[in-house]
Short mmCIF file of C-alpha atoms in Angstrom, two decimals:
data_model
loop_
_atom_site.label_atom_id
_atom_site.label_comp_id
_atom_site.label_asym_id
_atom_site.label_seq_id
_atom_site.Cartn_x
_atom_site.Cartn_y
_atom_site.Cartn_z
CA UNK A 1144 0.00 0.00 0.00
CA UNK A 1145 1.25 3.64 -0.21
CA UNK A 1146 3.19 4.59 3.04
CA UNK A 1147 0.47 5.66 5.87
CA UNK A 1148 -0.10 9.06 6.42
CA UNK A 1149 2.58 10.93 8.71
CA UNK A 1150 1.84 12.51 11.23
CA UNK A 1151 3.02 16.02 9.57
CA UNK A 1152 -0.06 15.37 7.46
CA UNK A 1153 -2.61 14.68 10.31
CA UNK A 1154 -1.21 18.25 11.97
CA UNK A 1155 -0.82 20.59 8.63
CA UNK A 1156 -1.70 23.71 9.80
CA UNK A 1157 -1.43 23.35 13.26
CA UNK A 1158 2.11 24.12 13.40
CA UNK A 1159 4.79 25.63 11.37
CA UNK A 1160 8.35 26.49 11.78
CA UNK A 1161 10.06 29.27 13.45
CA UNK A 1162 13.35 29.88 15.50
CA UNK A 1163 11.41 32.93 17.53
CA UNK A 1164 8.41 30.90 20.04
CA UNK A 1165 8.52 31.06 23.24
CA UNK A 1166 10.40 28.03 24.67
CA UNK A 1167 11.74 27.02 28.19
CA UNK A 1168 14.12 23.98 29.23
CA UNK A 1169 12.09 21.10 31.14
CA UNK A 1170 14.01 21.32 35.19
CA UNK A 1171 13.69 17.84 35.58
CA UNK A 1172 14.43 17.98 39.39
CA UNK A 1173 11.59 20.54 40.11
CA UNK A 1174 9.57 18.03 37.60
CA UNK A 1175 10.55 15.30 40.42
CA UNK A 1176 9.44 17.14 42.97
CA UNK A 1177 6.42 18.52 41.50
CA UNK A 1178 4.86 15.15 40.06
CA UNK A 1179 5.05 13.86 43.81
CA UNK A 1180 2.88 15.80 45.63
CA UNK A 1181 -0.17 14.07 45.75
CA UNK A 1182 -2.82 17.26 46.40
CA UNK A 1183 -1.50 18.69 43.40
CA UNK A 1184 -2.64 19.50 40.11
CA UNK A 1185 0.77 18.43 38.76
CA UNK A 1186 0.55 14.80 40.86
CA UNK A 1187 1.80 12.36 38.59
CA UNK A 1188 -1.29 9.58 38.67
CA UNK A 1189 -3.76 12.61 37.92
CA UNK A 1190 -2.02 13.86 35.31
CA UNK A 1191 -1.74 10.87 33.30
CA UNK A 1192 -5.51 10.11 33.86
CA UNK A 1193 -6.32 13.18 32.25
CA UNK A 1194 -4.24 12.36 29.52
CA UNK A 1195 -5.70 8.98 29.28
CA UNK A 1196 -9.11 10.49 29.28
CA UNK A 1197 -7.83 12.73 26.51
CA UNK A 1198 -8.55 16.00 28.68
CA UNK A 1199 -7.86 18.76 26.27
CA UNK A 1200 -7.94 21.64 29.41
CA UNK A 1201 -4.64 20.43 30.53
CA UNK A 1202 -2.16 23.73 30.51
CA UNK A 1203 1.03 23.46 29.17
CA UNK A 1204 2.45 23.15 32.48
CA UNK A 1205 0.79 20.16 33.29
CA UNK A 1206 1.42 18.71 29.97
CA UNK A 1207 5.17 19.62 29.95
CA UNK A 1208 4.78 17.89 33.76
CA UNK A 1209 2.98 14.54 32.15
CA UNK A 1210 5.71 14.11 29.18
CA UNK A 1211 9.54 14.94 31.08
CA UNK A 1212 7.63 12.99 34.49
CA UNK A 1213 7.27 10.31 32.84
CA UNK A 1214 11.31 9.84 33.14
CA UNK A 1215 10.40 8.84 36.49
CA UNK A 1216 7.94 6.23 35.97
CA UNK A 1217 8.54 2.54 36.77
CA UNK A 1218 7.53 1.87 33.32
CA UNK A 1219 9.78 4.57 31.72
CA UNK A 1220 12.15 2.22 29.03
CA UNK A 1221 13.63 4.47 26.08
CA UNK A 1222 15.25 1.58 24.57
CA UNK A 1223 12.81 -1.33 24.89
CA UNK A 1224 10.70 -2.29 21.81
CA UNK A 1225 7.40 -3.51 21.76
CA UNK A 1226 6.63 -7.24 20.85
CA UNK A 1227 3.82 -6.07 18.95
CA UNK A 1228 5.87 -4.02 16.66
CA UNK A 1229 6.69 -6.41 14.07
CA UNK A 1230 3.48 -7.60 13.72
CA UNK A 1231 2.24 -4.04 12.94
CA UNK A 1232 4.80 -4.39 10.76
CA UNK A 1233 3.71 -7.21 8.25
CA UNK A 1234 0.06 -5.08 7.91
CA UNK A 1235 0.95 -1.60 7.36
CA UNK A 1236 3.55 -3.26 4.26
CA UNK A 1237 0.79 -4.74 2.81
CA UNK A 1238 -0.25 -3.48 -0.64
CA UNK A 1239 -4.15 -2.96 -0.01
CA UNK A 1240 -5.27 -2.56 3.40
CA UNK A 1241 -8.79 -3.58 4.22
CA UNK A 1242 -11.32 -3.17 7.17
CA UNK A 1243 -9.84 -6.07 8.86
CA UNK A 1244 -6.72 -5.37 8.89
CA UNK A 1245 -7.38 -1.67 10.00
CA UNK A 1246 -8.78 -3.14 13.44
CA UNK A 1247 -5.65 -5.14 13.74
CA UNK A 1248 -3.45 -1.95 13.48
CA UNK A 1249 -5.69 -0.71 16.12
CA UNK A 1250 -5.18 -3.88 18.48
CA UNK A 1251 -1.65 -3.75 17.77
CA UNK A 1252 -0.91 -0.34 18.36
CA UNK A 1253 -3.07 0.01 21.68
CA UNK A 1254 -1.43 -2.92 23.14
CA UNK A 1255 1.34 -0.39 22.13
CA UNK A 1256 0.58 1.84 23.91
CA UNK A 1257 -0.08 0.87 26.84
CA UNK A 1258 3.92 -0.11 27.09
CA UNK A 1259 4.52 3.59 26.06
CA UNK A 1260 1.36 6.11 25.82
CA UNK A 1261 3.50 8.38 24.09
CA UNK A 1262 4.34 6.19 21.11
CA UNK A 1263 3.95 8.80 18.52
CA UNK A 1264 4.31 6.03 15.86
CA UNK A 1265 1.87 4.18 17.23
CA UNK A 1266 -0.58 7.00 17.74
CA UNK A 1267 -0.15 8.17 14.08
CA UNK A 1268 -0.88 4.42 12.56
CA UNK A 1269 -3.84 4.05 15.07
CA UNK A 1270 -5.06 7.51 13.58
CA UNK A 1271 -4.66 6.59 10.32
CA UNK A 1272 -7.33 3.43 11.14
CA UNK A 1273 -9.55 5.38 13.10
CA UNK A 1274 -9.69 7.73 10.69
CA UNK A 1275 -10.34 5.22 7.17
CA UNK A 1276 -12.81 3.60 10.05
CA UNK A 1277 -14.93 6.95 10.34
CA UNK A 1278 -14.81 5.93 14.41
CA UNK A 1279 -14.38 9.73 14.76
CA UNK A 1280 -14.78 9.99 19.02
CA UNK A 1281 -11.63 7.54 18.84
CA UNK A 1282 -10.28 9.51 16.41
CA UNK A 1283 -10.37 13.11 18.51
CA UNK A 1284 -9.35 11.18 21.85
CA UNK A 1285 -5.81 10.05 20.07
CA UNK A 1286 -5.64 13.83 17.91
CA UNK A 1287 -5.84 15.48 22.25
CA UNK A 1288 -3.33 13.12 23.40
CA UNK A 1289 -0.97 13.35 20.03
CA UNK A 1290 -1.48 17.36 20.50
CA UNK A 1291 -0.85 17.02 24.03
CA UNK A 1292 2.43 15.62 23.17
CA UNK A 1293 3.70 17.33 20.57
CA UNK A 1294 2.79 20.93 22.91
CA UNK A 1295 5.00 19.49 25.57
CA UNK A 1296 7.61 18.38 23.20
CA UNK A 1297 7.82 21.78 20.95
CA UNK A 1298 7.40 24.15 24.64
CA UNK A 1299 11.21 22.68 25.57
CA UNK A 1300 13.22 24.33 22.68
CA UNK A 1301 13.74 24.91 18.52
CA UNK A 1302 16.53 22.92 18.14
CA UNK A 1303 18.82 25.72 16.69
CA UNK A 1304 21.71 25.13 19.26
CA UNK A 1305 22.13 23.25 21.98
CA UNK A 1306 20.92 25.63 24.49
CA UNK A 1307 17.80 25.79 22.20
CA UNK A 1308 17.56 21.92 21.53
CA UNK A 1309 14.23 20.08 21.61
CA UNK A 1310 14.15 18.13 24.82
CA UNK A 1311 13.29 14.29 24.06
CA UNK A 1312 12.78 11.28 26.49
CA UNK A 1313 12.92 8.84 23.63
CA UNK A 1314 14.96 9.12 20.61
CA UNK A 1315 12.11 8.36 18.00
CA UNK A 1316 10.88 11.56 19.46
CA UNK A 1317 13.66 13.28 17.08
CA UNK A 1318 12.50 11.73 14.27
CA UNK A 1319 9.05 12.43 14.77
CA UNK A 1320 9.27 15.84 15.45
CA UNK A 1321 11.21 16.48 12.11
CA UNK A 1322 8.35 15.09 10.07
CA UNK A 1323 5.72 17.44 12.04
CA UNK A 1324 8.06 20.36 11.63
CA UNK A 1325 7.95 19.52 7.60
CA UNK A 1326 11.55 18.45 7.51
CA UNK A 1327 13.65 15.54 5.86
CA UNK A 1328 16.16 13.59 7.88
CA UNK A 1329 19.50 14.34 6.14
CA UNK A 1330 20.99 11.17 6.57
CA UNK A 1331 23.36 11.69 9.31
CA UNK A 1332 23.19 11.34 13.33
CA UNK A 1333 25.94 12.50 15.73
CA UNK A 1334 25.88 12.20 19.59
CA UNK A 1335 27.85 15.62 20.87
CA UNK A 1336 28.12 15.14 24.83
CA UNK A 1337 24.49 14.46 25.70
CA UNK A 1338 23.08 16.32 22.29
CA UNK A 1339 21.55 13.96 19.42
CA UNK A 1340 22.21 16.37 15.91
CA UNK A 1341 20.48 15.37 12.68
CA UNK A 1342 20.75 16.99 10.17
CA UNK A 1343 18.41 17.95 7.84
CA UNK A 1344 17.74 18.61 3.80
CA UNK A 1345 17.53 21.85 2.26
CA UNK A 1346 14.79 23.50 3.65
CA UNK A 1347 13.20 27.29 4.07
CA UNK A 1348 14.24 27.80 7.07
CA UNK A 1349 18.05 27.42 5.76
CA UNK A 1350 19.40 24.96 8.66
CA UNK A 1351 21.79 22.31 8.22
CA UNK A 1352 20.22 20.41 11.49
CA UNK A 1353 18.45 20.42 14.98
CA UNK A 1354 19.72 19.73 17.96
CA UNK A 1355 18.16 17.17 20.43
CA UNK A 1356 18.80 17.18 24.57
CA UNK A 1357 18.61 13.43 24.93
CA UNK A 1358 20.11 13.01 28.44
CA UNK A 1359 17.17 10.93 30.10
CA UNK A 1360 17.45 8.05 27.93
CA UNK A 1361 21.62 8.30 28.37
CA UNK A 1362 20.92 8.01 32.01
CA UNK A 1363 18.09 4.94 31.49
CA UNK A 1364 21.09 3.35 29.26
CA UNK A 1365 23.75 3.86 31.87
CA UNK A 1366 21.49 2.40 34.97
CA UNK A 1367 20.64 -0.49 32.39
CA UNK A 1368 24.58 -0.89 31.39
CA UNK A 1369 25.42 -1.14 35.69
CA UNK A 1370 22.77 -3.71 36.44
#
């Protein structure tokens, strides 16, 4: 079939480019503290039953609060991979794609994302279904939580410079983010200190790359690496 729609598609003109928006650094230590305290808005468990319930109120503080908390989260894995992912795999390759196999990418990718409920791949597949499905409540509920996301994820930075680079907790994150900004991956991936840089085809906005603050899942590789 032809490739599934990206996500850029599914958010064209929600967001476009520019090196001038008002950005600030996630402090993951005040995050820590924050996320703890259990009469608060910002309390972890609430937060991410909001986002479950796709609550679309949430302020940007409490969604910047539900993405970088999630670092501390039992569950929180940057490197694992889903045993569901291959067979997602085998139907979105498939030439034609019928009803059938539309529910299966939306079994697949909910099992998913319950490993990781901010699988952006997995959200963007599962939209695609929901969408060729007409199940449109299903469809809204994943476009909050994928917006939810991508608010947090674009609040942290513009990935200019390093002090201006887009805070991640999982690398696919970079990826994804190109593709809703309307880039192309250029090809080539460096790790600089705790910075991922990609760079990035000839665009508008004449830059070679964007930098990517990737230090959680550094320190979720090193804990893995001493046990």
């Amino acid at each position: 079939m032809k490739k599934i729609i990206l996500i850029t598609f599914i958010l064209i003109g929600h967001l476009t480019y520019s090196q001038d928006w008002d950005f600030e650094k996630p402090d993951y230590k005040k995050i820590e503290k924050n996320i703890q305290m259990e009469k608060s808005n910002l309390f972890y468990k609430t937060l991410m039953n909001r986002f479950q319930q796709a609550d679309s109120t949430m302020t940007l503080e409490e969604k910047r609060h539900l993405y970088y908390g999630y670092i501390f989260d039992e569950n929180y894995s940057p490197y694992s991979r889903s045993s569901y992912r291959d067979s997602l795999r085998v139907v979105v390759q498939k030439e034609e794609i019928d009803s059938l196999d539309l529910n299966k990418i939306i079994v697949f990718t909910n099992e998913m994302l319950l490993k990781n409920p901010f699988d952006l791949n997995a959200i963007n597949y599962q939209l695609y279904s929901l969408e060729q499905l007409g199940n449109n409540e299903s469809f809204e509920k994943r476009m909050i939580q994928l917006r939810i996301i991508v608010d947090a994820l674009m609040s942290s930075g513009n990935g200019k410079s390093k002090k201006k680079a887009f805070y991640v907790i999982y690398t696919s994150h970079e990826y994804d983010l190109l593709n809703i900004l309307g880039f192309q991956f250029g090809g080539s991936q460096s790790l600089i200190e705790h910075y991922d840089y990609l760079t990035i085809t000839e665009n508008e906005a004449k830059l070679e790359g964007l930098y990517f603050d990737v230090s959680p899942c550094l320190n979720s590789l090193t804990k893995m690496l001493k046990k």
